[in-house]
mmCIF file of C-alpha atoms in Angstrom:
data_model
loop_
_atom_site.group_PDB
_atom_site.id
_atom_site.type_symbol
_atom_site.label_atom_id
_atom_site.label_comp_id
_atom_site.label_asym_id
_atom_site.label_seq_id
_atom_site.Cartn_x
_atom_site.Cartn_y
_atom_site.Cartn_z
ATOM 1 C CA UNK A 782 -135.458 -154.565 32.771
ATOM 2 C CA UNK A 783 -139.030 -155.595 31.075
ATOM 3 C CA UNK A 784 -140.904 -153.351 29.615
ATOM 4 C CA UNK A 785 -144.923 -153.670 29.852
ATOM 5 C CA UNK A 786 -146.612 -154.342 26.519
ATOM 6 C CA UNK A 787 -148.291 -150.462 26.752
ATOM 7 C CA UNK A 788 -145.047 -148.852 27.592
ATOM 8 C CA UNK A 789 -144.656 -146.003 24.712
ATOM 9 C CA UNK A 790 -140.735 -144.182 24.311
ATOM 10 C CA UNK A 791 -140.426 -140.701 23.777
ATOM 11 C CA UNK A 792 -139.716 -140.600 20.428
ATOM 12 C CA UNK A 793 -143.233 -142.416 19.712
ATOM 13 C CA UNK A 794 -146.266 -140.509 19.292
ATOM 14 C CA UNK A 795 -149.699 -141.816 20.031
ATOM 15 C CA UNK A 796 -151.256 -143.401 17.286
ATOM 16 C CA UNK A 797 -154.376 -141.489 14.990
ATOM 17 C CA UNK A 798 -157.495 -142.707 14.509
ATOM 18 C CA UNK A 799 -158.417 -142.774 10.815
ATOM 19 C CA UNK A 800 -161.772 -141.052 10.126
ATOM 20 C CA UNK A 801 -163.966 -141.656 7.780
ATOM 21 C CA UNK A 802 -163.103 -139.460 4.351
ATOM 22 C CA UNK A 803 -165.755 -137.190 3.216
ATOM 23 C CA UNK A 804 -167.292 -137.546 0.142
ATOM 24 C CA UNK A 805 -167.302 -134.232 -1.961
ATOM 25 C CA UNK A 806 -170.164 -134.456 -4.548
ATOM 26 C CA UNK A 807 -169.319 -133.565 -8.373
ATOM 27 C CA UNK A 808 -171.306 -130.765 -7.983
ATOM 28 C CA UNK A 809 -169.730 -127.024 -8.145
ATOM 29 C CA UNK A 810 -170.693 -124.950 -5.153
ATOM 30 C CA UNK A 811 -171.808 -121.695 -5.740
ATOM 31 C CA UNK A 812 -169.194 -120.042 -3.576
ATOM 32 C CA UNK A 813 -166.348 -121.430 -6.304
ATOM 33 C CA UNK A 814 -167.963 -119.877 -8.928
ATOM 34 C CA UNK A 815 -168.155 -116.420 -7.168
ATOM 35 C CA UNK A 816 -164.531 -116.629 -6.765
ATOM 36 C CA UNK A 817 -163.685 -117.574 -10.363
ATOM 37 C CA UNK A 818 -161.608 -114.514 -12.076
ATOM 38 C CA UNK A 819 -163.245 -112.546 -14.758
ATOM 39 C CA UNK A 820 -161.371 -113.356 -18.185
ATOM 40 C CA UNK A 821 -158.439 -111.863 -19.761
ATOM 41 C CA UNK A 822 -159.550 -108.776 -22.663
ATOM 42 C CA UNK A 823 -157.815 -108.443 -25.423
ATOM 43 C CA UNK A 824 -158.440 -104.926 -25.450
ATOM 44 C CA UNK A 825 -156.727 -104.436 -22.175
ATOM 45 C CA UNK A 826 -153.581 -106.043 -23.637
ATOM 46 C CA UNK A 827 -153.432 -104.378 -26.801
ATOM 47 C CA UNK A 828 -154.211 -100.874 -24.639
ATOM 48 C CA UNK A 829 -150.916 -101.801 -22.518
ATOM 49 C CA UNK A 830 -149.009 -102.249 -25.732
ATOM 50 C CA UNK A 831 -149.789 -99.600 -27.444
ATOM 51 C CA UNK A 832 -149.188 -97.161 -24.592
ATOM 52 C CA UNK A 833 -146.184 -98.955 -24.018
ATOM 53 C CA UNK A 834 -144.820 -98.436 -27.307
ATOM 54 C CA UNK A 835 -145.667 -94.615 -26.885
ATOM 55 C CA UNK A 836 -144.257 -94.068 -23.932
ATOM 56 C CA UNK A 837 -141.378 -95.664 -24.434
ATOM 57 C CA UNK A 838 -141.054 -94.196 -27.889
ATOM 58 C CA UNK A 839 -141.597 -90.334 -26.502
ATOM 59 C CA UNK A 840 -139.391 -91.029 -23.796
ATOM 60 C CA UNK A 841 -136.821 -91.971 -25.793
ATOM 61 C CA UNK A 842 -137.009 -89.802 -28.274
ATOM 62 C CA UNK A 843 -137.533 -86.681 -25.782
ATOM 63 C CA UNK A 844 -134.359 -87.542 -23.945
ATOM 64 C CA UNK A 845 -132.170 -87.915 -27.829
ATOM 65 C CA UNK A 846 -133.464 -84.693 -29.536
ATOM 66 C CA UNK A 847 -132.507 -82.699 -26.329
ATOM 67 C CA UNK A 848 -129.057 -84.691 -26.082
ATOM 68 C CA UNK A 849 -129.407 -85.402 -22.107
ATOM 69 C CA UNK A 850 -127.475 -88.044 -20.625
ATOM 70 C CA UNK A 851 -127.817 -91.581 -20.572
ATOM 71 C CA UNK A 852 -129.394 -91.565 -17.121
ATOM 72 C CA UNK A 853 -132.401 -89.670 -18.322
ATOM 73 C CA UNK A 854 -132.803 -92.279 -20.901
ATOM 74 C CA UNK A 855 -132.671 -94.896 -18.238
ATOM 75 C CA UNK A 856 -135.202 -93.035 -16.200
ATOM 76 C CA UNK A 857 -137.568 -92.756 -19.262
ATOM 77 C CA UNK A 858 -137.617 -96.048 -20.136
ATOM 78 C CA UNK A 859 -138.302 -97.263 -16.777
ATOM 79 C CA UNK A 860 -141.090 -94.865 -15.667
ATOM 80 C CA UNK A 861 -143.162 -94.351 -19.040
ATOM 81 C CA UNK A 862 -143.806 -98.379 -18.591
ATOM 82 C CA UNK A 863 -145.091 -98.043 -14.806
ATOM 83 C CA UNK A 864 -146.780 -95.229 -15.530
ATOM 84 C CA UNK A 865 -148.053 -97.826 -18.488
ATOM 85 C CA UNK A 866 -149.232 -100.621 -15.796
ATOM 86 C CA UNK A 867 -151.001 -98.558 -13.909
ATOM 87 C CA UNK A 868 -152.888 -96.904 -16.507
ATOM 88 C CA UNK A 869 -153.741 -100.100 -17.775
ATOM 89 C CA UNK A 870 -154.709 -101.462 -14.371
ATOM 90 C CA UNK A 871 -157.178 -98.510 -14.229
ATOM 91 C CA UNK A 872 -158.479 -98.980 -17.920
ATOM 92 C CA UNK A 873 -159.201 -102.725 -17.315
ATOM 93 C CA UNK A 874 -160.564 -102.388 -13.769
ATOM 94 C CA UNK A 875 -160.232 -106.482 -12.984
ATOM 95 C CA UNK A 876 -156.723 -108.254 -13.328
ATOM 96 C CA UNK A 877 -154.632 -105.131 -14.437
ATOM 97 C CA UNK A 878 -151.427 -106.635 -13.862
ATOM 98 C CA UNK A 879 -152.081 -109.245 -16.389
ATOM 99 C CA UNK A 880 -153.313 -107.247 -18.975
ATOM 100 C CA UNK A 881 -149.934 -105.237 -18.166
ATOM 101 C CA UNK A 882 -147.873 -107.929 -18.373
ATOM 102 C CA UNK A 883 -148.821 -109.146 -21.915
ATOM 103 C CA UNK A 884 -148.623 -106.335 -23.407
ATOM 104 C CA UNK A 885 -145.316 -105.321 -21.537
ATOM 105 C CA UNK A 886 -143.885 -108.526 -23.139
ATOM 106 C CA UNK A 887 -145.685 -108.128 -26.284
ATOM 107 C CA UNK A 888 -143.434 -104.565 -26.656
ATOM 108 C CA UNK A 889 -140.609 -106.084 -26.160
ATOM 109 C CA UNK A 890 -139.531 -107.399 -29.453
ATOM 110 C CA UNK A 891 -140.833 -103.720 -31.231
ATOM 111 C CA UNK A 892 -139.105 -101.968 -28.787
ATOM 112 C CA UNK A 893 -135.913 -103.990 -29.205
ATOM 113 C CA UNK A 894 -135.462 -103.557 -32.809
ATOM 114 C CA UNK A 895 -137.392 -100.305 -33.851
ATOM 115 C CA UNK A 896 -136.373 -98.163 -30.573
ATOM 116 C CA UNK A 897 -133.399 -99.211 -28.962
ATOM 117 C CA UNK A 898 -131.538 -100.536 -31.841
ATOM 118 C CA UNK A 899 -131.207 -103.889 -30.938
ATOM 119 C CA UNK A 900 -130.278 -103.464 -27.273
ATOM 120 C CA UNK A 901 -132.385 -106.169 -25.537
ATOM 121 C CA UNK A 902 -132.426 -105.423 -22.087
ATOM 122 C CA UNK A 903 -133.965 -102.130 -22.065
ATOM 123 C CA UNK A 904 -136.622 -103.406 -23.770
ATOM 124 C CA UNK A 905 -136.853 -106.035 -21.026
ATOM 125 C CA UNK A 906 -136.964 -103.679 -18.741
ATOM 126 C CA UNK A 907 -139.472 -101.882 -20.181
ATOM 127 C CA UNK A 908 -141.664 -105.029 -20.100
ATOM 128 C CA UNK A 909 -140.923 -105.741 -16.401
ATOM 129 C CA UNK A 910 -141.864 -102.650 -14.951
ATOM 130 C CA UNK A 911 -144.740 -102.426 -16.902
ATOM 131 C CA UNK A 912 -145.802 -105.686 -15.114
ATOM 132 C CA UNK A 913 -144.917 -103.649 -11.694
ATOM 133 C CA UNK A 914 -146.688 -100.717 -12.671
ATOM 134 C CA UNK A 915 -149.962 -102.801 -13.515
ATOM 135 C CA UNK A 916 -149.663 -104.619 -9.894
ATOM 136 C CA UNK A 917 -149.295 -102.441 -7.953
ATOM 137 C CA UNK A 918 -152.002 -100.759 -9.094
ATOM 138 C CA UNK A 919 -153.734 -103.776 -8.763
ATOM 139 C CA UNK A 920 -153.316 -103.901 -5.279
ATOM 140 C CA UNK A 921 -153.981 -100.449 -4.335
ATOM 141 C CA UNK A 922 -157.941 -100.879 -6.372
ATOM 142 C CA UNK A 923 -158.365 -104.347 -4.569
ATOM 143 C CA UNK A 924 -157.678 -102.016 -0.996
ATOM 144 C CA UNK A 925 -159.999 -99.744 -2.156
ATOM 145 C CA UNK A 926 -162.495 -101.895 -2.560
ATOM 146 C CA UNK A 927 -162.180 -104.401 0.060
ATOM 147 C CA UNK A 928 -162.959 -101.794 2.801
ATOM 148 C CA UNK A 929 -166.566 -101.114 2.748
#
């Protein structure tokens, strides 16, 4: 059985023909510096730490001078921080849930030793959802303001 010199199998595919590249110039185009995100303010992080701290801080002290259970403890620390993010989503306007999530981690270590008494993970917590707060936020301005 000869095969003709053209004959392809099926597992071949045809071959590509190689096209020139393009040559991008050095040059930034105007449309990548419209796109380029606004910088980080320090006053939006230390706004997200500091009502961090509070929140966290009344929470916690709310739910041990009324001696409620540990589940209202658990609820306070993890809604004061959302309701953190997304205050500080709406004080910084741009980039919210970066601003929250510094200063979410930046409470961490204050809220470990001063509030919870060296627990760490409700301090992490606190952090986290913080960051959650502060995106999704983020996400319902960037709707808002996408639709003409």
């Amino acid at each position: 059985m000869a095969l003709s010199p053209g004959t392809r199998f099926i597992s071949q595919s045809p071959r590509k023909t190689q096209s020139p590249r393009k040559t991008q110039s050095p040059r930034k185009t105007p449309s990548a510096n419209q796109n380029a995100k606004p910088p980080l303010s320090w006053k939006g992080v230390l706004f997200a730490f500091a009502a961090n701290m509070l929140l966290v801080t009344v929470g916690t002290g709310l739910v041990q001078t009324l001696h409620l259970p540990i589940e209202f403890e658990i609820i306070a620390t993890l809604i004061g921080p959302m309701l953190t993010g997304v205050l500080t989503a709406f004080y910084t306007r741009q980039r919210g849930a970066m601003h929250a999530f510094l200063g979410g981690m930046l409470s961490v270590m204050p809220l470990t030793f001063f509030i919870f008494c060296c627990a760490w993970q409700p301090a992490l917590y606190a952090g986290a959802f913080c960051t959650i707060g502060g995106a999704l936020a983020e996400i319902v301005q960037r709707r808002r303001t996408a639709v003409p």
